[in-house]
Amino acid sequence: MKKKIYIGLLAVSMALVGCQKDFLETTPTETLSDAAAQAKLNGLYVLLAKPGSANTRPGKASPRAEDFGQKSYDIYMDMLSGDMAFVRTYYRWFSNVANLQTAQDFTVSENYTPWRYYYKVIYTANELIQQVGTPQDDEQKYIVAQAHALRGYAYFYLLQLFTTEYDPNALSIPIYTQTGMAGASKARQSEVYALVVSDLTQAIRDLENFVRPNKGVIDKYVAEGLLAYVYGAMGQTEEMTNLALDIVRSDKYPLTTREQICYNPDTKLGGGFNDLSTPSWMWGLDITAESDISEVSWWSQVDVFTYGYADANEIKAIDSRLYSQIRDRDLRKKQFNDNDVDVNPSLNNRHRPVNKFFAPGRKRKGQMVVTTDYIYMRVDEFYLLAAEGLAKANNLSEAKRYYKQLLTLRYPEATADADVAYVDGLSKEALLDDIYLNTRIELWGEGKSYLSLKRNHKSVTRGDNHMRYKGETFQYNDPKITLLIPEDEINNNPNIR
């Protein structure tokens, strides 16, 4: 029986969020009780997964199918990085992102949706921080700390999606730290990053003794993980590495095992990436039937066993060039072997992630109402970040030690030592290249490849299974893989021009 997050969070708080006035039109005046503050925080977490969280189709019976919170933008980032290929489409959801049209036309809705979503998170966090005021007890301190973490998270992702590269002096996006503020001008990246670092640092400090009720809630280690990515984006490798190592050394989360990494069609066991209780998961969302999530969801877009778009000619698959670089004995290669799956056989051999992400029943359209969980963060990311940072700092022996701990679990036990022995002989640059490649393989479909592409100043060459730009190479700072400030913001905020 699945546990409900935060006393019915997804059942009760959907209504709380859905009836809010427009997020730039309300100025709160009341001071919240602890119960009201907790309810508002619950509503803030709901935004991360709520269908229509960006409210991009007001008054319509259903939201746009690209509008379902953070997992929408995980798809954005995997497509912009080139690692997720849009092989075939009928409904054309996400096609402007996959075909890199968002960066060429600020009127397309795919620019507006993430902009509105992340600023809605920011507004709600500001409202909560402002209404609680100075915390009077630990409960209020923990609530405010989580709000700061979520505000920092939202600003960080806005920076990643709407700026081409880290440049402290470049103008970027507006900053709002209070509700009721007039439309702001673009702040310099240094100002926005300073706010993000401040928010997440405060969250880490104030969540030190916080015992969360479940993994749907941010704790100290999740905040550390977010801040590690922020420091990585800023090129502050030492700070990134220290945070990643603190997570790894905490021993709170074991690495994802061989059995958990991929479904085995012979034993009919393993894999799934569909359950928040998986020990390596640090942060995610426990989705229940009461959550009322169906075709407007990440599962609908990616999983062929869920009723929705993935089984209806909307084929998202691993980039063919990336797939070809996965070693034959690597268990993760089997995550994408869809040639034997009895689901619309005419669409097989496309290397869809049928053995990584799937509803447990594994029947065509079997999951009508989504009850499989969302993943936001897992510990494996920080073994890879720690290895990357240690290698950049020339500590190759420690980098290889942490790297091999993860990599060993990606090969059959009988051959694993031999399969990863090549790591010992790698030079610094070869090791960094290998870590980068395996970061893309390990975290495919989880929205992290785009962050790695930018952080490591890499280029990507698209394989032959993309609809557009087959074989073309894009640098990490190419404007084509960056979003544009949307038309609506330009028209309604005279200070941003």
PDB file of N, CA and C in Angstrom, residues 211-270:
ATOM      1  N   VAL A 211      13.911  16.007  10.504  1.00  0.00           N
ATOM      2  CA  VAL A 211      13.618  14.628  10.120  1.00  0.00           C
ATOM      3  C   VAL A 211      12.351  14.666   9.267  1.00  0.00           C
ATOM      4  N   ARG A 212      12.522  14.452   7.995  1.00  0.00           N
ATOM      5  CA  ARG A 212      11.376  14.619   7.098  1.00  0.00           C
ATOM      6  C   ARG A 212      10.443  13.407   7.188  1.00  0.00           C
ATOM      7  N   PRO A 213       9.166  13.620   6.904  1.00  0.00           N
ATOM      8  CA  PRO A 213       8.205  12.526   6.988  1.00  0.00           C
ATOM      9  C   PRO A 213       8.320  11.535   5.839  1.00  0.00           C
ATOM     10  N   ASN A 214       8.853  11.956   4.710  1.00  0.00           N
ATOM     11  CA  ASN A 214       8.999  11.088   3.549  1.00  0.00           C
ATOM     12  C   ASN A 214       9.900  11.774   2.537  1.00  0.00           C
ATOM     13  N   LYS A 215      10.247  11.073   1.482  1.00  0.00           N
ATOM     14  CA  LYS A 215      11.211  11.592   0.505  1.00  0.00           C
ATOM     15  C   LYS A 215      10.594  12.542  -0.515  1.00  0.00           C
ATOM     16  N   GLY A 216       9.338  12.901  -0.331  1.00  0.00           N
ATOM     17  CA  GLY A 216       8.746  13.941  -1.154  1.00  0.00           C
ATOM     18  C   GLY A 216       9.133  15.328  -0.692  1.00  0.00           C
ATOM     19  N   VAL A 217       9.804  15.417   0.445  1.00  0.00           N
ATOM     20  CA  VAL A 217      10.113  16.675   1.113  1.00  0.00           C
ATOM     21  C   VAL A 217      11.622  16.904   1.087  1.00  0.00           C
ATOM     22  N   ILE A 218      12.025  18.152   0.908  1.00  0.00           N
ATOM     23  CA  ILE A 218      13.453  18.489   0.878  1.00  0.00           C
ATOM     24  C   ILE A 218      14.028  18.427   2.281  1.00  0.00           C
ATOM     25  N   ASP A 219      15.164  17.749   2.408  1.00  0.00           N
ATOM     26  CA  ASP A 219      15.918  17.771   3.657  1.00  0.00           C
ATOM     27  C   ASP A 219      17.302  18.367   3.381  1.00  0.00           C
ATOM     28  N   LYS A 220      18.169  18.296   4.371  1.00  0.00           N
ATOM     29  CA  LYS A 220      19.500  18.880   4.244  1.00  0.00           C
ATOM     30  C   LYS A 220      20.252  18.325   3.041  1.00  0.00           C
ATOM     31  N   TYR A 221      20.170  17.020   2.826  1.00  0.00           N
ATOM     32  CA  TYR A 221      20.970  16.407   1.768  1.00  0.00           C
ATOM     33  C   TYR A 221      20.438  16.745   0.376  1.00  0.00           C
ATOM     34  N   VAL A 222      19.138  16.872   0.242  1.00  0.00           N
ATOM     35  CA  VAL A 222      18.586  17.316  -1.038  1.00  0.00           C
ATOM     36  C   VAL A 222      19.025  18.745  -1.324  1.00  0.00           C
ATOM     37  N   ALA A 223      18.976  19.604  -0.306  1.00  0.00           N
ATOM     38  CA  ALA A 223      19.441  20.982  -0.483  1.00  0.00           C
ATOM     39  C   ALA A 223      20.920  21.011  -0.844  1.00  0.00           C
ATOM     40  N   GLU A 224      21.716  20.134  -0.230  1.00  0.00           N
ATOM     41  CA  GLU A 224      23.129  20.042  -0.594  1.00  0.00           C
ATOM     42  C   GLU A 224      23.287  19.611  -2.052  1.00  0.00           C
ATOM     43  N   GLY A 225      22.455  18.675  -2.480  1.00  0.00           N
ATOM     44  CA  GLY A 225      22.527  18.225  -3.864  1.00  0.00           C
ATOM     45  C   GLY A 225      22.223  19.343  -4.841  1.00  0.00           C
ATOM     46  N   LEU A 226      21.195  20.118  -4.547  1.00  0.00           N
ATOM     47  CA  LEU A 226      20.865  21.263  -5.403  1.00  0.00           C
ATOM     48  C   LEU A 226      22.012  22.262  -5.433  1.00  0.00           C
ATOM     49  N   LEU A 227      22.581  22.549  -4.273  1.00  0.00           N
ATOM     50  CA  LEU A 227      23.677  23.517  -4.218  1.00  0.00           C
ATOM     51  C   LEU A 227      24.921  22.990  -4.920  1.00  0.00           C
ATOM     52  N   ALA A 228      25.146  21.686  -4.880  1.00  0.00           N
ATOM     53  CA  ALA A 228      26.288  21.114  -5.617  1.00  0.00           C
ATOM     54  C   ALA A 228      26.162  21.406  -7.102  1.00  0.00           C
ATOM     55  N   TYR A 229      24.958  21.245  -7.642  1.00  0.00           N
ATOM     56  CA  TYR A 229      24.744  21.561  -9.051  1.00  0.00           C
ATOM     57  C   TYR A 229      24.956  23.045  -9.323  1.00  0.00           C
ATOM     58  N   VAL A 230      24.531  23.891  -8.407  1.00  0.00           N
ATOM     59  CA  VAL A 230      24.710  25.337  -8.578  1.00  0.00           C
ATOM     60  C   VAL A 230      26.194  25.684  -8.635  1.00  0.00           C
ATOM     61  N   TYR A 231      26.958  25.177  -7.682  1.00  0.00           N
ATOM     62  CA  TYR A 231      28.401  25.454  -7.688  1.00  0.00           C
ATOM     63  C   TYR A 231      29.057  24.886  -8.941  1.00  0.00           C
ATOM     64  N   GLY A 232      28.602  23.729  -9.389  1.00  0.00           N
ATOM     65  CA  GLY A 232      29.144  23.169 -10.620  1.00  0.00           C
ATOM     66  C   GLY A 232      28.903  24.079 -11.806  1.00  0.00           C
ATOM     67  N   ALA A 233      27.706  24.639 -11.888  1.00  0.00           N
ATOM     68  CA  ALA A 233      27.382  25.552 -12.987  1.00  0.00           C
ATOM     69  C   ALA A 233      28.226  26.815 -12.935  1.00  0.00           C
ATOM     70  N   MET A 234      28.617  27.220 -11.719  1.00  0.00           N
ATOM     71  CA  MET A 234      29.419  28.430 -11.538  1.00  0.00           C
ATOM     72  C   MET A 234      30.914  28.169 -11.718  1.00  0.00           C
ATOM     73  N   GLY A 235      31.281  26.909 -11.919  1.00  0.00           N
ATOM     74  CA  GLY A 235      32.691  26.578 -12.059  1.00  0.00           C
ATOM     75  C   GLY A 235      33.433  26.503 -10.744  1.00  0.00           C
ATOM     76  N   GLN A 236      32.729  26.466  -9.618  1.00  0.00           N
ATOM     77  CA  GLN A 236      33.351  26.357  -8.298  1.00  0.00           C
ATOM     78  C   GLN A 236      33.432  24.873  -7.927  1.00  0.00           C
ATOM     79  N   THR A 237      34.421  24.221  -8.502  1.00  0.00           N
ATOM     80  CA  THR A 237      34.524  22.761  -8.445  1.00  0.00           C
ATOM     81  C   THR A 237      34.757  22.246  -7.033  1.00  0.00           C
ATOM     82  N   GLU A 238      35.565  22.930  -6.256  1.00  0.00           N
ATOM     83  CA  GLU A 238      35.852  22.446  -4.908  1.00  0.00           C
ATOM     84  C   GLU A 238      34.587  22.402  -4.068  1.00  0.00           C
ATOM     85  N   GLU A 239      33.802  23.465  -4.133  1.00  0.00           N
ATOM     86  CA  GLU A 239      32.561  23.514  -3.361  1.00  0.00           C
ATOM     87  C   GLU A 239      31.586  22.439  -3.832  1.00  0.00           C
ATOM     88  N   MET A 240      31.487  22.246  -5.152  1.00  0.00           N
ATOM     89  CA  MET A 240      30.639  21.189  -5.704  1.00  0.00           C
ATOM     90  C   MET A 240      31.065  19.821  -5.182  1.00  0.00           C
ATOM     91  N   THR A 241      32.358  19.572  -5.214  1.00  0.00           N
ATOM     92  CA  THR A 241      32.886  18.266  -4.809  1.00  0.00           C
ATOM     93  C   THR A 241      32.628  18.003  -3.331  1.00  0.00           C
ATOM     94  N   ASN A 242      32.865  19.004  -2.501  1.00  0.00           N
ATOM     95  CA  ASN A 242      32.677  18.820  -1.059  1.00  0.00           C
ATOM     96  C   ASN A 242      31.234  18.473  -0.720  1.00  0.00           C
ATOM     97  N   LEU A 243      30.291  19.126  -1.378  1.00  0.00           N
ATOM     98  CA  LEU A 243      28.877  18.836  -1.121  1.00  0.00           C
ATOM     99  C   LEU A 243      28.527  17.432  -1.614  1.00  0.00           C
ATOM    100  N   ALA A 244      29.005  17.076  -2.794  1.00  0.00           N
ATOM    101  CA  ALA A 244      28.731  15.738  -3.326  1.00  0.00           C
ATOM    102  C   ALA A 244      29.303  14.668  -2.401  1.00  0.00           C
ATOM    103  N   LEU A 245      30.507  14.896  -1.916  1.00  0.00           N
ATOM    104  CA  LEU A 245      31.133  13.921  -1.018  1.00  0.00           C
ATOM    105  C   LEU A 245      30.400  13.827   0.309  1.00  0.00           C
ATOM    106  N   ASP A 246      29.856  14.941   0.795  1.00  0.00           N
ATOM    107  CA  ASP A 246      29.109  14.890   2.049  1.00  0.00           C
ATOM    108  C   ASP A 246      27.872  14.009   1.909  1.00  0.00           C
ATOM    109  N   ILE A 247      27.232  14.078   0.762  1.00  0.00           N
ATOM    110  CA  ILE A 247      26.070  13.223   0.508  1.00  0.00           C
ATOM    111  C   ILE A 247      26.500  11.766   0.426  1.00  0.00           C
ATOM    112  N   VAL A 248      27.540  11.502  -0.346  1.00  0.00           N
ATOM    113  CA  VAL A 248      28.004  10.124  -0.539  1.00  0.00           C
ATOM    114  C   VAL A 248      28.471   9.509   0.777  1.00  0.00           C
ATOM    115  N   ARG A 249      29.213  10.274   1.554  1.00  0.00           N
ATOM    116  CA  ARG A 249      29.799   9.761   2.793  1.00  0.00           C
ATOM    117  C   ARG A 249      28.793   9.667   3.933  1.00  0.00           C
ATOM    118  N   SER A 250      27.615  10.249   3.744  1.00  0.00           N
ATOM    119  CA  SER A 250      26.609  10.183   4.803  1.00  0.00           C
ATOM    120  C   SER A 250      26.089   8.761   4.997  1.00  0.00           C
ATOM    121  N   ASP A 251      26.232   7.930   3.973  1.00  0.00           N
ATOM    122  CA  ASP A 251      25.751   6.539   4.003  1.00  0.00           C
ATOM    123  C   ASP A 251      24.239   6.432   4.203  1.00  0.00           C
ATOM    124  N   LYS A 252      23.536   7.507   3.892  1.00  0.00           N
ATOM    125  CA  LYS A 252      22.066   7.472   4.007  1.00  0.00           C
ATOM    126  C   LYS A 252      21.424   6.771   2.820  1.00  0.00           C
ATOM    127  N   TYR A 253      22.126   6.798   1.686  1.00  0.00           N
ATOM    128  CA  TYR A 253      21.530   6.272   0.459  1.00  0.00           C
ATOM    129  C   TYR A 253      22.525   5.343  -0.238  1.00  0.00           C
ATOM    130  N   PRO A 254      22.188   4.076  -0.418  1.00  0.00           N
ATOM    131  CA  PRO A 254      23.058   3.167  -1.171  1.00  0.00           C
ATOM    132  C   PRO A 254      22.898   3.400  -2.669  1.00  0.00           C
ATOM    133  N   LEU A 255      23.917   3.033  -3.413  1.00  0.00           N
ATOM    134  CA  LEU A 255      23.841   3.130  -4.869  1.00  0.00           C
ATOM    135  C   LEU A 255      22.724   2.255  -5.425  1.00  0.00           C
ATOM    136  N   THR A 256      22.188   2.667  -6.562  1.00  0.00           N
ATOM    137  CA  THR A 256      21.220   1.843  -7.273  1.00  0.00           C
ATOM    138  C   THR A 256      21.894   0.530  -7.667  1.00  0.00           C
ATOM    139  N   THR A 257      21.249  -0.585  -7.376  1.00  0.00           N
ATOM    140  CA  THR A 257      21.862  -1.896  -7.573  1.00  0.00           C
ATOM    141  C   THR A 257      21.723  -2.386  -9.012  1.00  0.00           C
ATOM    142  N   ARG A 258      22.403  -3.491  -9.308  1.00  0.00           N
ATOM    143  CA  ARG A 258      22.265  -4.120 -10.624  1.00  0.00           C
ATOM    144  C   ARG A 258      20.805  -4.482 -10.901  1.00  0.00           C
ATOM    145  N   GLU A 259      20.137  -5.005  -9.893  1.00  0.00           N
ATOM    146  CA  GLU A 259      18.754  -5.452 -10.081  1.00  0.00           C
ATOM    147  C   GLU A 259      17.813  -4.270 -10.290  1.00  0.00           C
ATOM    148  N   GLN A 260      18.112  -3.142  -9.651  1.00  0.00           N
ATOM    149  CA  GLN A 260      17.228  -1.979  -9.740  1.00  0.00           C
ATOM    150  C   GLN A 260      17.455  -1.158 -11.001  1.00  0.00           C
ATOM    151  N   ILE A 261      18.582  -1.356 -11.663  1.00  0.00           N
ATOM    152  CA  ILE A 261      18.930  -0.488 -12.787  1.00  0.00           C
ATOM    153  C   ILE A 261      18.193  -0.852 -14.061  1.00  0.00           C
ATOM    154  N   CYS A 262      17.707  -2.093 -14.170  1.00  0.00           N
ATOM    155  CA  CYS A 262      17.124  -2.517 -15.446  1.00  0.00           C
ATOM    156  C   CYS A 262      16.191  -3.711 -15.244  1.00  0.00           C
ATOM    157  N   TYR A 263      15.101  -3.703 -15.956  1.00  0.00           N
ATOM    158  CA  TYR A 263      14.180  -4.841 -15.960  1.00  0.00           C
ATOM    159  C   TYR A 263      14.811  -6.019 -16.700  1.00  0.00           C
ATOM    160  N   ASN A 264      14.679  -7.197 -16.110  1.00  0.00           N
ATOM    161  CA  ASN A 264      15.206  -8.412 -16.728  1.00  0.00           C
ATOM    162  C   ASN A 264      14.039  -9.203 -17.306  1.00  0.00           C
ATOM    163  N   PRO A 265      13.925  -9.286 -18.632  1.00  0.00           N
ATOM    164  CA  PRO A 265      12.782  -9.989 -19.227  1.00  0.00           C
ATOM    165  C   PRO A 265      12.769 -11.486 -18.941  1.00  0.00           C
ATOM    166  N   ASP A 266      13.923 -12.050 -18.588  1.00  0.00           N
ATOM    167  CA  ASP A 266      13.970 -13.482 -18.282  1.00  0.00           C
ATOM    168  C   ASP A 266      13.362 -13.779 -16.911  1.00  0.00           C
ATOM    169  N   THR A 267      13.755 -12.983 -15.912  1.00  0.00           N
ATOM    170  CA  THR A 267      13.227 -13.203 -14.562  1.00  0.00           C
ATOM    171  C   THR A 267      11.956 -12.409 -14.306  1.00  0.00           C
ATOM    172  N   LYS A 268      11.688 -11.420 -15.199  1.00  0.00           N
ATOM    173  CA  LYS A 268      10.548 -10.504 -15.032  1.00  0.00           C
ATOM    174  C   LYS A 268      10.639  -9.736 -13.719  1.00  0.00           C
ATOM    175  N   LEU A 269      11.875  -9.401 -13.349  1.00  0.00           N
ATOM    176  CA  LEU A 269      12.130  -8.640 -12.139  1.00  0.00           C
ATOM    177  C   LEU A 269      13.087  -7.500 -12.459  1.00  0.00           C
ATOM    178  N   GLY A 270      13.133  -6.518 -11.550  1.00  0.00           N
ATOM    179  CA  GLY A 270      14.147  -5.479 -11.632  1.00  0.00           C
ATOM    180  C   GLY A 270      13.689  -4.211 -12.309  1.00  0.00           C
TER     181      GLY A 270
END
